[in-house]
PDB file of C-alpha atoms in Angstrom:
ATOM      1  CA  MET Y   1     -54.496 -40.050 -59.584  1.00  0.00           C
ATOM      2  CA  ASP Y   2     -54.555 -36.352 -60.494  1.00  0.00           C
ATOM      3  CA  ARG Y   3     -52.383 -36.343 -63.613  1.00  0.00           C
ATOM      4  CA  ILE Y   4     -52.282 -37.996 -67.007  1.00  0.00           C
ATOM      5  CA  LEU Y   5     -50.174 -41.157 -67.106  1.00  0.00           C
ATOM      6  CA  LEU Y   6     -48.356 -42.298 -70.233  1.00  0.00           C
ATOM      7  CA  GLY Y   7     -50.422 -45.482 -70.244  1.00  0.00           C
ATOM      8  CA  ALA Y   8     -53.604 -43.434 -70.720  1.00  0.00           C
ATOM      9  CA  GLY Y   9     -52.798 -43.279 -74.420  1.00  0.00           C
ATOM     10  CA  GLY Y  10     -51.955 -46.924 -74.848  1.00  0.00           C
ATOM     11  CA  GLY Y  11     -55.343 -48.342 -75.766  1.00  0.00           C
ATOM     12  CA  GLY Y  12     -55.815 -50.312 -72.582  1.00  0.00           C
ATOM     13  CA  LYS Y  13     -57.667 -49.945 -69.291  1.00  0.00           C
ATOM     14  CA  LEU Y  14     -56.267 -46.511 -68.407  1.00  0.00           C
ATOM     15  CA  MET Y  15     -57.268 -45.057 -71.768  1.00  0.00           C
ATOM     16  CA  HIS Y  16     -60.761 -46.492 -71.572  1.00  0.00           C
ATOM     17  CA  GLU Y  17     -61.200 -45.142 -68.055  1.00  0.00           C
ATOM     18  CA  LEU Y  18     -60.056 -41.704 -69.216  1.00  0.00           C
ATOM     19  CA  ILE Y  19     -62.469 -41.699 -72.151  1.00  0.00           C
ATOM     20  CA  GLU Y  20     -65.382 -42.983 -70.085  1.00  0.00           C
ATOM     21  CA  LYS Y  21     -64.840 -40.461 -67.290  1.00  0.00           C
ATOM     22  CA  TYR Y  22     -64.089 -37.300 -69.255  1.00  0.00           C
ATOM     23  CA  PHE Y  23     -65.083 -37.523 -72.917  1.00  0.00           C
ATOM     24  CA  VAL Y  24     -68.174 -39.735 -73.041  1.00  0.00           C
ATOM     25  CA  PRO Y  25     -70.294 -37.649 -70.626  1.00  0.00           C
ATOM     26  CA  ALA Y  26     -69.045 -34.286 -71.933  1.00  0.00           C
ATOM     27  CA  PHE Y  27     -69.903 -35.044 -75.550  1.00  0.00           C
ATOM     28  CA  ASP Y  28     -72.776 -37.478 -74.950  1.00  0.00           C
ATOM     29  CA  LEU Y  29     -71.053 -40.111 -77.043  1.00  0.00           C
ATOM     30  CA  GLY Y  30     -73.018 -43.223 -77.942  1.00  0.00           C
ATOM     31  CA  GLN Y  31     -71.532 -46.510 -79.047  1.00  0.00           C
ATOM     32  CA  MET Y  32     -67.725 -46.499 -78.968  1.00  0.00           C
ATOM     33  CA  MET Y  33     -66.978 -47.493 -82.575  1.00  0.00           C
ATOM     34  CA  ASP Y  34     -64.102 -46.653 -84.920  1.00  0.00           C
ATOM     35  CA  SER Y  35     -66.343 -44.292 -86.877  1.00  0.00           C
ATOM     36  CA  ALA Y  36     -69.349 -42.113 -86.148  1.00  0.00           C
ATOM     37  CA  ILE Y  37     -72.403 -42.927 -88.262  1.00  0.00           C
ATOM     38  CA  LEU Y  38     -74.169 -39.706 -89.258  1.00  0.00           C
ATOM     39  CA  ASN Y  39     -77.513 -38.856 -90.794  1.00  0.00           C
ATOM     40  CA  ILE Y  40     -76.965 -36.064 -93.302  1.00  0.00           C
ATOM     41  CA  LYS Y  41     -79.379 -34.578 -95.796  1.00  0.00           C
ATOM     42  CA  PRO Y  42     -78.502 -34.803 -99.490  1.00  0.00           C
ATOM     43  CA  GLY Y  43     -76.529 -31.861-100.831  1.00  0.00           C
ATOM     44  CA  LYS Y  44     -73.066 -30.319-100.702  1.00  0.00           C
ATOM     45  CA  LEU Y  45     -70.943 -30.821 -97.604  1.00  0.00           C
ATOM     46  CA  ALA Y  46     -68.316 -28.434 -96.256  1.00  0.00           C
ATOM     47  CA  PHE Y  47     -65.370 -30.127 -94.553  1.00  0.00           C
ATOM     48  CA  THR Y  48     -62.569 -28.500 -92.559  1.00  0.00           C
ATOM     49  CA  THR Y  49     -59.885 -29.368 -90.016  1.00  0.00           C
ATOM     50  CA  ASP Y  50     -57.729 -27.323 -87.670  1.00  0.00           C
ATOM     51  CA  SER Y  51     -55.212 -27.811 -84.872  1.00  0.00           C
ATOM     52  CA  PHE Y  52     -54.948 -25.715 -81.715  1.00  0.00           C
ATOM     53  CA  VAL Y  53     -51.698 -25.175 -79.817  1.00  0.00           C
ATOM     54  CA  VAL Y  54     -52.455 -21.866 -78.089  1.00  0.00           C
ATOM     55  CA  SER Y  55     -50.332 -20.757 -75.144  1.00  0.00           C
ATOM     56  CA  PRO Y  56     -51.453 -20.077 -72.462  1.00  0.00           C
ATOM     57  CA  LEU Y  57     -54.177 -22.724 -72.411  1.00  0.00           C
ATOM     58  CA  PHE Y  58     -56.483 -20.546 -70.309  1.00  0.00           C
ATOM     59  CA  PHE Y  59     -56.962 -16.850 -71.021  1.00  0.00           C
ATOM     60  CA  ALA Y  60     -59.420 -14.065 -70.267  1.00  0.00           C
ATOM     61  CA  GLY Y  61     -62.790 -15.084 -71.695  1.00  0.00           C
ATOM     62  CA  GLY Y  62     -61.870 -18.522 -73.008  1.00  0.00           C
ATOM     63  CA  ASP Y  63     -59.481 -21.451 -73.231  1.00  0.00           C
ATOM     64  CA  ILE Y  64     -58.071 -23.899 -75.762  1.00  0.00           C
ATOM     65  CA  GLY Y  65     -61.281 -25.968 -75.587  1.00  0.00           C
ATOM     66  CA  SER Y  66     -63.782 -23.275 -76.529  1.00  0.00           C
ATOM     67  CA  LEU Y  67     -61.285 -21.934 -79.070  1.00  0.00           C
ATOM     68  CA  ALA Y  68     -61.047 -25.330 -80.786  1.00  0.00           C
ATOM     69  CA  VAL Y  69     -64.813 -25.679 -81.145  1.00  0.00           C
ATOM     70  CA  ASN Y  70     -65.482 -22.086 -82.191  1.00  0.00           C
ATOM     71  CA  GLY Y  71     -62.580 -21.988 -84.630  1.00  0.00           C
ATOM     72  CA  THR Y  72     -63.837 -24.995 -86.567  1.00  0.00           C
ATOM     73  CA  VAL Y  73     -67.477 -23.878 -86.415  1.00  0.00           C
ATOM     74  CA  ASN Y  74     -66.450 -20.507 -87.862  1.00  0.00           C
ATOM     75  CA  ASP Y  75     -64.373 -22.018 -90.667  1.00  0.00           C
ATOM     76  CA  LEU Y  76     -67.469 -23.917 -91.788  1.00  0.00           C
ATOM     77  CA  SER Y  77     -69.773 -20.951 -91.291  1.00  0.00           C
ATOM     78  CA  VAL Y  78     -67.845 -18.432 -93.400  1.00  0.00           C
ATOM     79  CA  SER Y  79     -68.025 -20.896 -96.291  1.00  0.00           C
ATOM     80  CA  GLY Y  80     -71.805 -20.523 -96.026  1.00  0.00           C
ATOM     81  CA  ALA Y  81     -72.338 -23.952 -94.464  1.00  0.00           C
ATOM     82  CA  GLU Y  82     -74.452 -24.894 -91.463  1.00  0.00           C
ATOM     83  CA  PRO Y  83     -72.052 -26.653 -89.031  1.00  0.00           C
ATOM     84  CA  LEU Y  84     -73.318 -30.048 -87.905  1.00  0.00           C
ATOM     85  CA  TYR Y  85     -70.669 -32.372 -86.473  1.00  0.00           C
ATOM     86  CA  LEU Y  86     -67.153 -32.153 -85.056  1.00  0.00           C
ATOM     87  CA  SER Y  87     -64.421 -34.602 -84.186  1.00  0.00           C
ATOM     88  CA  ALA Y  88     -61.904 -33.850 -81.444  1.00  0.00           C
ATOM     89  CA  ALA Y  89     -58.439 -35.406 -81.128  1.00  0.00           C
ATOM     90  CA  PHE Y  90     -56.233 -34.743 -78.109  1.00  0.00           C
ATOM     91  CA  ILE Y  91     -52.453 -35.026 -77.831  1.00  0.00           C
ATOM     92  CA  ILE Y  92     -51.691 -34.817 -74.124  1.00  0.00           C
ATOM     93  CA  GLU Y  93     -48.355 -34.647 -72.345  1.00  0.00           C
ATOM     94  CA  GLU Y  94     -47.696 -37.102 -69.544  1.00  0.00           C
ATOM     95  CA  GLY Y  95     -48.251 -35.375 -66.205  1.00  0.00           C
ATOM     96  CA  PHE Y  96     -50.980 -33.033 -67.445  1.00  0.00           C
ATOM     97  CA  LEU Y  97     -53.434 -32.226 -64.678  1.00  0.00           C
ATOM     98  CA  LEU Y  98     -56.698 -34.127 -64.965  1.00  0.00           C
ATOM     99  CA  SER Y  99     -58.491 -31.159 -63.426  1.00  0.00           C
ATOM    100  CA  ASP Y 100     -57.301 -28.985 -66.330  1.00  0.00           C
ATOM    101  CA  LEU Y 101     -58.422 -31.648 -68.806  1.00  0.00           C
ATOM    102  CA  ALA Y 102     -61.856 -31.693 -67.166  1.00  0.00           C
ATOM    103  CA  THR Y 103     -62.102 -27.903 -67.465  1.00  0.00           C
ATOM    104  CA  ILE Y 104     -61.116 -27.961 -71.133  1.00  0.00           C
ATOM    105  CA  VAL Y 105     -63.525 -30.769 -72.036  1.00  0.00           C
ATOM    106  CA  GLU Y 106     -66.380 -29.052 -70.188  1.00  0.00           C
ATOM    107  CA  SER Y 107     -65.591 -25.831 -72.041  1.00  0.00           C
ATOM    108  CA  MET Y 108     -65.733 -27.690 -75.356  1.00  0.00           C
ATOM    109  CA  SER Y 109     -69.064 -29.239 -74.409  1.00  0.00           C
ATOM    110  CA  LYS Y 110     -70.558 -25.833 -73.569  1.00  0.00           C
ATOM    111  CA  ALA Y 111     -69.160 -24.247 -76.736  1.00  0.00           C
ATOM    112  CA  ALA Y 112     -70.585 -27.048 -78.909  1.00  0.00           C
ATOM    113  CA  ALA Y 113     -74.006 -26.673 -77.279  1.00  0.00           C
ATOM    114  CA  LYS Y 114     -73.905 -22.919 -77.816  1.00  0.00           C
ATOM    115  CA  ALA Y 115     -73.069 -23.399 -81.491  1.00  0.00           C
ATOM    116  CA  ASN Y 116     -75.685 -26.167 -81.841  1.00  0.00           C
ATOM    117  CA  VAL Y 117     -73.147 -28.710 -83.082  1.00  0.00           C
ATOM    118  CA  LYS Y 118     -72.253 -32.150 -81.756  1.00  0.00           C
ATOM    119  CA  VAL Y 119     -68.866 -33.717 -81.110  1.00  0.00           C
ATOM    120  CA  VAL Y 120     -69.360 -37.257 -82.402  1.00  0.00           C
ATOM    121  CA  THR Y 121     -65.931 -38.891 -82.494  1.00  0.00           C
ATOM    122  CA  GLY Y 122     -62.334 -38.324 -81.487  1.00  0.00           C
ATOM    123  CA  ASP Y 123     -58.985 -39.710 -80.457  1.00  0.00           C
ATOM    124  CA  THR Y 124     -56.607 -39.507 -77.487  1.00  0.00           C
ATOM    125  CA  LYS Y 125     -52.835 -39.869 -77.525  1.00  0.00           C
ATOM    126  CA  VAL Y 126     -50.416 -39.392 -74.639  1.00  0.00           C
ATOM    127  CA  VAL Y 127     -46.745 -38.527 -75.191  1.00  0.00           C
ATOM    128  CA  GLY Y 128     -43.861 -38.485 -72.706  1.00  0.00           C
ATOM    129  CA  ARG Y 129     -42.863 -35.534 -70.582  1.00  0.00           C
ATOM    130  CA  GLY Y 130     -41.168 -32.841 -72.654  1.00  0.00           C
ATOM    131  CA  LYS Y 131     -42.506 -34.251 -75.935  1.00  0.00           C
ATOM    132  CA  ALA Y 132     -45.405 -31.764 -76.163  1.00  0.00           C
ATOM    133  CA  ASP Y 133     -46.471 -28.582 -74.418  1.00  0.00           C
ATOM    134  CA  ARG Y 134     -49.216 -29.875 -72.076  1.00  0.00           C
ATOM    135  CA  ILE Y 135     -52.070 -30.408 -74.577  1.00  0.00           C
ATOM    136  CA  PHE Y 136     -52.809 -29.955 -78.287  1.00  0.00           C
ATOM    137  CA  ILE Y 137     -56.265 -30.365 -79.843  1.00  0.00           C
ATOM    138  CA  ASN Y 138     -57.246 -31.129 -83.430  1.00  0.00           C
ATOM    139  CA  THR Y 139     -60.851 -30.602 -84.499  1.00  0.00           C
ATOM    140  CA  THR Y 140     -62.479 -31.546 -87.781  1.00  0.00           C
ATOM    141  CA  GLY Y 141     -65.918 -30.353 -88.785  1.00  0.00           C
ATOM    142  CA  ILE Y 142     -68.523 -31.018 -91.435  1.00  0.00           C
ATOM    143  CA  GLY Y 143     -71.514 -28.911 -92.370  1.00  0.00           C
ATOM    144  CA  LEU Y 144     -74.269 -28.736 -94.944  1.00  0.00           C
ATOM    145  CA  LEU Y 145     -74.123 -26.084 -97.637  1.00  0.00           C
ATOM    146  CA  PRO Y 146     -77.583 -24.715 -98.523  1.00  0.00           C
ATOM    147  CA  ASP Y 147     -78.589 -24.515-102.177  1.00  0.00           C
ATOM    148  CA  GLY Y 148     -77.555 -21.264-103.831  1.00  0.00           C
ATOM    149  CA  VAL Y 149     -75.011 -20.288-101.166  1.00  0.00           C
ATOM    150  CA  GLU Y 150     -71.422 -19.860-102.286  1.00  0.00           C
ATOM    151  CA  SER Y 151     -68.675 -17.804-100.669  1.00  0.00           C
ATOM    152  CA  SER Y 152     -65.801 -17.381-103.096  1.00  0.00           C
ATOM    153  CA  PRO Y 153     -63.199 -14.685-103.832  1.00  0.00           C
ATOM    154  CA  LEU Y 154     -63.976 -15.231-107.511  1.00  0.00           C
ATOM    155  CA  LYS Y 155     -67.368 -13.584-106.890  1.00  0.00           C
ATOM    156  CA  ILE Y 156     -65.816 -10.355-105.587  1.00  0.00           C
ATOM    157  CA  ASP Y 157     -66.649  -7.472-107.918  1.00  0.00           C
ATOM    158  CA  THR Y 158     -65.680  -3.850-108.353  1.00  0.00           C
ATOM    159  CA  SER Y 159     -67.672  -1.484-106.078  1.00  0.00           C
ATOM    160  CA  ASP Y 160     -68.386  -4.254-103.539  1.00  0.00           C
ATOM    161  CA  VAL Y 161     -68.309  -3.129 -99.913  1.00  0.00           C
ATOM    162  CA  ILE Y 162     -66.200  -4.599 -97.090  1.00  0.00           C
ATOM    163  CA  ILE Y 163     -67.902  -5.165 -93.715  1.00  0.00           C
ATOM    164  CA  VAL Y 164     -66.251  -6.344 -90.503  1.00  0.00           C
ATOM    165  CA  SER Y 165     -68.495  -7.809 -87.794  1.00  0.00           C
ATOM    166  CA  GLY Y 166     -66.706  -6.459 -84.716  1.00  0.00           C
ATOM    167  CA  GLU Y 167     -63.632  -4.982 -83.070  1.00  0.00           C
ATOM    168  CA  ILE Y 168     -60.393  -6.307 -84.515  1.00  0.00           C
ATOM    169  CA  GLY Y 169     -57.405  -7.690 -82.626  1.00  0.00           C
ATOM    170  CA  ASN Y 170     -59.085  -8.577 -79.331  1.00  0.00           C
ATOM    171  CA  HIS Y 171     -58.049 -12.240 -79.290  1.00  0.00           C
ATOM    172  CA  GLY Y 172     -54.414 -11.696 -80.191  1.00  0.00           C
ATOM    173  CA  ALA Y 173     -54.096  -8.784 -77.782  1.00  0.00           C
ATOM    174  CA  CYS Y 174     -55.695 -10.860 -75.014  1.00  0.00           C
ATOM    175  CA  ILE Y 175     -53.194 -13.700 -75.509  1.00  0.00           C
ATOM    176  CA  MET Y 176     -50.316 -11.238 -75.741  1.00  0.00           C
ATOM    177  CA  SER Y 177     -51.277  -9.429 -72.540  1.00  0.00           C
ATOM    178  CA  GLY Y 178     -51.734 -12.756 -70.740  1.00  0.00           C
ATOM    179  CA  ARG Y 179     -48.240 -13.914 -71.679  1.00  0.00           C
ATOM    180  CA  ASN Y 180     -46.691 -10.643 -70.559  1.00  0.00           C
ATOM    181  CA  GLY Y 181     -48.642 -10.139 -67.346  1.00  0.00           C
ATOM    182  CA  LEU Y 182     -50.402  -6.999 -68.571  1.00  0.00           C
ATOM    183  CA  SER Y 183     -53.866  -6.022 -67.363  1.00  0.00           C
ATOM    184  CA  PHE Y 184     -56.439  -3.516 -68.552  1.00  0.00           C
ATOM    185  CA  THR Y 185     -59.458  -1.713 -67.147  1.00  0.00           C
ATOM    186  CA  PRO Y 186     -61.955  -2.741 -68.348  1.00  0.00           C
ATOM    187  CA  PRO Y 187     -60.485  -6.234 -68.894  1.00  0.00           C
ATOM    188  CA  LEU Y 188     -59.451  -7.211 -72.409  1.00  0.00           C
ATOM    189  CA  LEU Y 189     -61.231 -10.460 -73.326  1.00  0.00           C
ATOM    190  CA  THR Y 190     -60.795 -12.849 -76.211  1.00  0.00           C
ATOM    191  CA  ASP Y 191     -63.472 -12.568 -78.880  1.00  0.00           C
ATOM    192  CA  THR Y 192     -63.780 -16.332 -79.393  1.00  0.00           C
ATOM    193  CA  ARG Y 193     -67.415 -17.203 -80.178  1.00  0.00           C
ATOM    194  CA  PRO Y 194     -69.431 -19.128 -82.782  1.00  0.00           C
ATOM    195  CA  LEU Y 195     -70.465 -17.081 -85.805  1.00  0.00           C
ATOM    196  CA  ASN Y 196     -72.939 -19.504 -87.383  1.00  0.00           C
ATOM    197  CA  GLY Y 197     -75.988 -17.779 -85.878  1.00  0.00           C
ATOM    198  CA  LEU Y 198     -74.897 -14.362 -87.125  1.00  0.00           C
ATOM    199  CA  ILE Y 199     -74.067 -15.725 -90.574  1.00  0.00           C
ATOM    200  CA  LYS Y 200     -77.434 -17.473 -90.831  1.00  0.00           C
ATOM    201  CA  GLU Y 201     -79.175 -14.134 -90.305  1.00  0.00           C
ATOM    202  CA  MET Y 202     -76.863 -12.459 -92.806  1.00  0.00           C
ATOM    203  CA  LEU Y 203     -77.653 -15.054 -95.482  1.00  0.00           C
ATOM    204  CA  THR Y 204     -81.373 -14.635 -94.798  1.00  0.00           C
ATOM    205  CA  CYS Y 205     -81.020 -10.876 -95.215  1.00  0.00           C
ATOM    206  CA  SER Y 206     -79.009 -10.911 -98.456  1.00  0.00           C
ATOM    207  CA  LYS Y 207     -78.248 -13.288-101.308  1.00  0.00           C
ATOM    208  CA  ASN Y 208     -75.460 -10.975-102.470  1.00  0.00           C
ATOM    209  CA  ILE Y 209     -72.742 -11.828 -99.962  1.00  0.00           C
ATOM    210  CA  HIS Y 210     -69.898 -12.636-102.321  1.00  0.00           C
ATOM    211  CA  PHE Y 211     -67.157 -13.654 -99.896  1.00  0.00           C
ATOM    212  CA  MET Y 212     -66.672 -14.271 -96.156  1.00  0.00           C
ATOM    213  CA  ARG Y 213     -63.595 -15.074 -94.104  1.00  0.00           C
ATOM    214  CA  ASP Y 214     -62.775 -15.275 -90.406  1.00  0.00           C
ATOM    215  CA  PRO Y 215     -59.462 -13.404 -90.092  1.00  0.00           C
ATOM    216  CA  THR Y 216     -57.567 -15.522 -87.575  1.00  0.00           C
ATOM    217  CA  ARG Y 217     -53.773 -15.789 -87.881  1.00  0.00           C
ATOM    218  CA  GLY Y 218     -52.427 -12.813 -89.828  1.00  0.00           C
ATOM    219  CA  GLY Y 219     -55.457 -10.683 -88.980  1.00  0.00           C
ATOM    220  CA  ILE Y 220     -57.676  -8.817 -91.391  1.00  0.00           C
ATOM    221  CA  ALA Y 221     -54.656  -7.634 -93.377  1.00  0.00           C
ATOM    222  CA  THR Y 222     -53.772 -11.168 -94.463  1.00  0.00           C
ATOM    223  CA  ALA Y 223     -57.392 -12.184 -95.110  1.00  0.00           C
ATOM    224  CA  LEU Y 224     -57.981  -9.148 -97.320  1.00  0.00           C
ATOM    225  CA  LYS Y 225     -54.679  -9.610 -99.151  1.00  0.00           C
ATOM    226  CA  GLU Y 226     -55.616 -13.209 -99.951  1.00  0.00           C
ATOM    227  CA  ALA Y 227     -58.991 -12.008-101.250  1.00  0.00           C
ATOM    228  CA  ALA Y 228     -57.382  -9.309-103.397  1.00  0.00           C
ATOM    229  CA  LEU Y 229     -54.946 -11.763-104.961  1.00  0.00           C
ATOM    230  CA  ALA Y 230     -57.584 -14.429-105.612  1.00  0.00           C
ATOM    231  CA  SER Y 231     -60.081 -11.960-107.117  1.00  0.00           C
ATOM    232  CA  ASN Y 232     -57.486  -9.895-108.991  1.00  0.00           C
ATOM    233  CA  LYS Y 233     -59.055  -6.754-107.532  1.00  0.00           C
ATOM    234  CA  CYS Y 234     -57.861  -3.926-105.286  1.00  0.00           C
ATOM    235  CA  ILE Y 235     -59.267  -3.606-101.771  1.00  0.00           C
ATOM    236  CA  VAL Y 236     -59.227  -0.183-100.140  1.00  0.00           C
ATOM    237  CA  ILE Y 237     -59.950   0.200 -96.431  1.00  0.00           C
ATOM    238  CA  LYS Y 238     -60.258   3.402 -94.427  1.00  0.00           C
ATOM    239  CA  GLU Y 239     -58.253   3.422 -91.220  1.00  0.00           C
ATOM    240  CA  HIS Y 240     -60.607   5.715 -89.298  1.00  0.00           C
ATOM    241  CA  LEU Y 241     -63.536   3.319 -89.880  1.00  0.00           C
ATOM    242  CA  LEU Y 242     -61.839   0.288 -88.289  1.00  0.00           C
ATOM    243  CA  PRO Y 243     -63.477  -0.723 -84.986  1.00  0.00           C
ATOM    244  CA  ILE Y 244     -60.594  -1.157 -82.513  1.00  0.00           C
ATOM    245  CA  ALA Y 245     -60.876  -1.254 -78.723  1.00  0.00           C
ATOM    246  CA  ASP Y 246     -58.839   1.332 -76.824  1.00  0.00           C
ATOM    247  CA  GLN Y 247     -56.996  -1.456 -74.973  1.00  0.00           C
ATOM    248  CA  VAL Y 248     -55.892  -2.997 -78.277  1.00  0.00           C
ATOM    249  CA  ARG Y 249     -54.750   0.368 -79.624  1.00  0.00           C
ATOM    250  CA  GLY Y 250     -52.796   0.971 -76.422  1.00  0.00           C
ATOM    251  CA  LEU Y 251     -51.120  -2.439 -76.502  1.00  0.00           C
ATOM    252  CA  CYS Y 252     -50.192  -2.024 -80.170  1.00  0.00           C
ATOM    253  CA  ASP Y 253     -48.719   1.414 -79.498  1.00  0.00           C
ATOM    254  CA  LEU Y 254     -46.770   0.035 -76.526  1.00  0.00           C
ATOM    255  CA  LEU Y 255     -45.325  -2.938 -78.413  1.00  0.00           C
ATOM    256  CA  GLY Y 256     -45.065  -1.388 -81.879  1.00  0.00           C
ATOM    257  CA  LEU Y 257     -47.621  -3.723 -83.477  1.00  0.00           C
ATOM    258  CA  ASP Y 258     -50.169  -3.178 -86.240  1.00  0.00           C
ATOM    259  CA  PRO Y 259     -53.737  -4.169 -85.240  1.00  0.00           C
ATOM    260  CA  LEU Y 260     -54.454  -5.102 -88.864  1.00  0.00           C
ATOM    261  CA  TYR Y 261     -52.195  -8.145 -88.426  1.00  0.00           C
ATOM    262  CA  ILE Y 262     -53.402  -9.283 -84.998  1.00  0.00           C
ATOM    263  CA  ALA Y 263     -55.423 -12.514 -84.860  1.00  0.00           C
ATOM    264  CA  ASN Y 264     -59.161 -12.626 -84.295  1.00  0.00           C
ATOM    265  CA  GLU Y 265     -61.300 -15.611 -83.308  1.00  0.00           C
ATOM    266  CA  GLY Y 266     -64.833 -14.234 -83.257  1.00  0.00           C
ATOM    267  CA  ILE Y 267     -65.280 -11.782 -86.102  1.00  0.00           C
ATOM    268  CA  LEU Y 268     -65.754 -12.104 -89.847  1.00  0.00           C
ATOM    269  CA  ILE Y 269     -65.088 -10.084 -92.952  1.00  0.00           C
ATOM    270  CA  ALA Y 270     -67.861  -9.989 -95.551  1.00  0.00           C
ATOM    271  CA  ILE Y 271     -67.483  -8.584 -99.056  1.00  0.00           C
ATOM    272  CA  VAL Y 272     -70.944  -7.779-100.344  1.00  0.00           C
ATOM    273  CA  ASP Y 273     -72.817  -6.100-103.165  1.00  0.00           C
ATOM    274  CA  ARG Y 274     -73.030  -2.366-102.457  1.00  0.00           C
ATOM    275  CA  LYS Y 275     -76.812  -2.271-102.873  1.00  0.00           C
ATOM    276  CA  ASP Y 276     -77.261  -4.671 -99.937  1.00  0.00           C
ATOM    277  CA  ALA Y 277     -74.570  -3.237 -97.654  1.00  0.00           C
ATOM    278  CA  ASP Y 278     -76.725  -0.925 -95.526  1.00  0.00           C
ATOM    279  CA  LYS Y 279     -79.501  -3.421 -94.817  1.00  0.00           C
ATOM    280  CA  LEU Y 280     -76.952  -6.138 -94.118  1.00  0.00           C
ATOM    281  CA  LEU Y 281     -75.097  -3.901 -91.676  1.00  0.00           C
ATOM    282  CA  GLU Y 282     -78.362  -3.105 -89.911  1.00  0.00           C
ATOM    283  CA  THR Y 283     -79.130  -6.834 -89.571  1.00  0.00           C
ATOM    284  CA  MET Y 284     -75.651  -7.580 -88.237  1.00  0.00           C
ATOM    285  CA  LYS Y 285     -75.817  -4.821 -85.635  1.00  0.00           C
ATOM    286  CA  LYS Y 286     -78.995  -6.348 -84.181  1.00  0.00           C
ATOM    287  CA  HIS Y 287     -77.221  -9.647 -83.460  1.00  0.00           C
ATOM    288  CA  PRO Y 288     -75.353 -10.071 -80.134  1.00  0.00           C
ATOM    289  CA  TYR Y 289     -72.137 -10.862 -82.000  1.00  0.00           C
ATOM    290  CA  GLY Y 290     -72.459  -8.074 -84.563  1.00  0.00           C
ATOM    291  CA  GLY Y 291     -73.116  -4.981 -82.472  1.00  0.00           C
ATOM    292  CA  ASN Y 292     -69.812  -3.367 -83.486  1.00  0.00           C
ATOM    293  CA  SER Y 293     -70.129  -4.197 -87.182  1.00  0.00           C
ATOM    294  CA  ALA Y 294     -68.851  -1.527 -89.554  1.00  0.00           C
ATOM    295  CA  ILE Y 295     -68.333  -0.826 -93.236  1.00  0.00           C
ATOM    296  CA  ILE Y 296     -64.565  -0.354 -93.548  1.00  0.00           C
ATOM    297  CA  GLY Y 297     -63.877  -0.108 -97.270  1.00  0.00           C
ATOM    298  CA  GLU Y 298     -64.626  -1.039-100.850  1.00  0.00           C
ATOM    299  CA  VAL Y 299     -63.360  -2.987-103.831  1.00  0.00           C
ATOM    300  CA  MET Y 300     -61.682  -1.209-106.755  1.00  0.00           C
ATOM    301  CA  SER Y 301     -60.606  -2.556-110.125  1.00  0.00           C
ATOM    302  CA  SER Y 302     -56.950  -1.558-109.758  1.00  0.00           C
ATOM    303  CA  PRO Y 303     -54.139  -1.783-108.812  1.00  0.00           C
ATOM    304  CA  GLN Y 304     -54.898  -5.483-109.026  1.00  0.00           C
ATOM    305  CA  GLY Y 305     -54.055  -7.790-106.145  1.00  0.00           C
ATOM    306  CA  MET Y 306     -53.327  -4.988-103.710  1.00  0.00           C
ATOM    307  CA  VAL Y 307     -54.735  -3.868-100.362  1.00  0.00           C
ATOM    308  CA  ILE Y 308     -54.445  -0.155 -99.631  1.00  0.00           C
ATOM    309  CA  VAL Y 309     -55.135   1.591 -96.339  1.00  0.00           C
ATOM    310  CA  GLU Y 310     -56.232   5.215 -96.427  1.00  0.00           C
ATOM    311  CA  THR Y 311     -54.817   6.624 -93.197  1.00  0.00           C
ATOM    312  CA  ALA Y 312     -56.523   8.995 -90.806  1.00  0.00           C
ATOM    313  CA  LEU Y 313     -54.024  11.690 -91.862  1.00  0.00           C
ATOM    314  CA  GLY Y 314     -55.005  11.435 -95.512  1.00  0.00           C
ATOM    315  CA  GLY Y 315     -52.098   9.318 -96.708  1.00  0.00           C
ATOM    316  CA  LYS Y 316     -52.050   5.825 -98.168  1.00  0.00           C
ATOM    317  CA  ARG Y 317     -50.060   2.704 -97.373  1.00  0.00           C
ATOM    318  CA  VAL Y 318     -49.865  -0.690 -99.026  1.00  0.00           C
ATOM    319  CA  VAL Y 319     -50.651  -3.766 -96.918  1.00  0.00           C
ATOM    320  CA  GLU Y 320     -48.719  -6.954 -97.636  1.00  0.00           C
ATOM    321  CA  MET Y 321     -48.561 -10.348 -95.960  1.00  0.00           C
ATOM    322  CA  GLN Y 322     -45.988 -10.594 -93.219  1.00  0.00           C
ATOM    323  CA  THR Y 323     -43.202 -13.141 -93.500  1.00  0.00           C
ATOM    324  CA  HIS Y 324     -43.816 -14.293 -89.916  1.00  0.00           C
ATOM    325  CA  ASP Y 325     -46.528 -14.114 -87.284  1.00  0.00           C
ATOM    326  CA  GLN Y 326     -46.389 -11.221 -84.825  1.00  0.00           C
ATOM    327  CA  LEU Y 327     -47.311 -13.683 -82.086  1.00  0.00           C
ATOM    328  CA  PRO Y 328     -46.783 -17.458 -82.534  1.00  0.00           C
ATOM    329  CA  ARG Y 329     -49.195 -19.997 -81.006  1.00  0.00           C
ATOM    330  CA  ILE Y 330     -52.149 -17.646 -81.023  1.00  0.00           C
ATOM    331  CA  CYS Y 331     -54.695 -20.424 -81.643  1.00  0.00           C
TER     332      CYS Y 331
END
């Protein structure tokens, strides 16, 4: 048997064989119970969930498996939490190649080890042919929030500085080029990666990080607009300071897209007290995932709830949320 059968989601022998062969060894699962029993220190917990439907499943530098783990790890991390445990639920279409499932599960296992988190529970469902697009994954994560750490748009203050941890738009451009058969030299890779190690060093460096966000769907434009609305402040970014790879610029020019709205899966935005900005940037640049970090703007008191881009030509434009995604099924 080289493909998923419908009976593999039915709770019987086929499902148990699938779980025992693919999921138990990959995630080092213990007793097969209805719930995972976890040892967690007293304190505040962060809790998040996300679903991944990316197409194609495999892309340059990653796949749906690593994306699912890293995406949930990063959602916990930008809240200031230390990610601890994940669940993973799979909705698989009948006929899906078992070899592809093995690759995805192995990728998840490696990504979890890299992020120092553990997949402790999950679920598997199989649907008929044509009822799903090959495989969907839902991941839920919990993490421990250290005392005194709080990332909230309500903490954003006038004169704060905006820092981005790397080049923007790489993930979305990678998926877009993969769907359209485009290639670049050097290759354009997804930026999917766990940010908890970088964030841990940032929080050690400064206690004045007011807000963090990983700008996935909708890009940094949407993340900053949400922050401006929630804080009732104005965010001003300078176009010439944005770190953007030449391949991403070229693709955006070719397709008429704005890199501010393209999804990212391995960078963060931090809004920090101005007095700590330089030392924080220096710390971020020393980390493997922060080498292209840059200060890209600042927070103003007005006009409230707005994001303004100062262009390279000296003009200004207002950034709003888009009514639709430039590229559906990006994660």
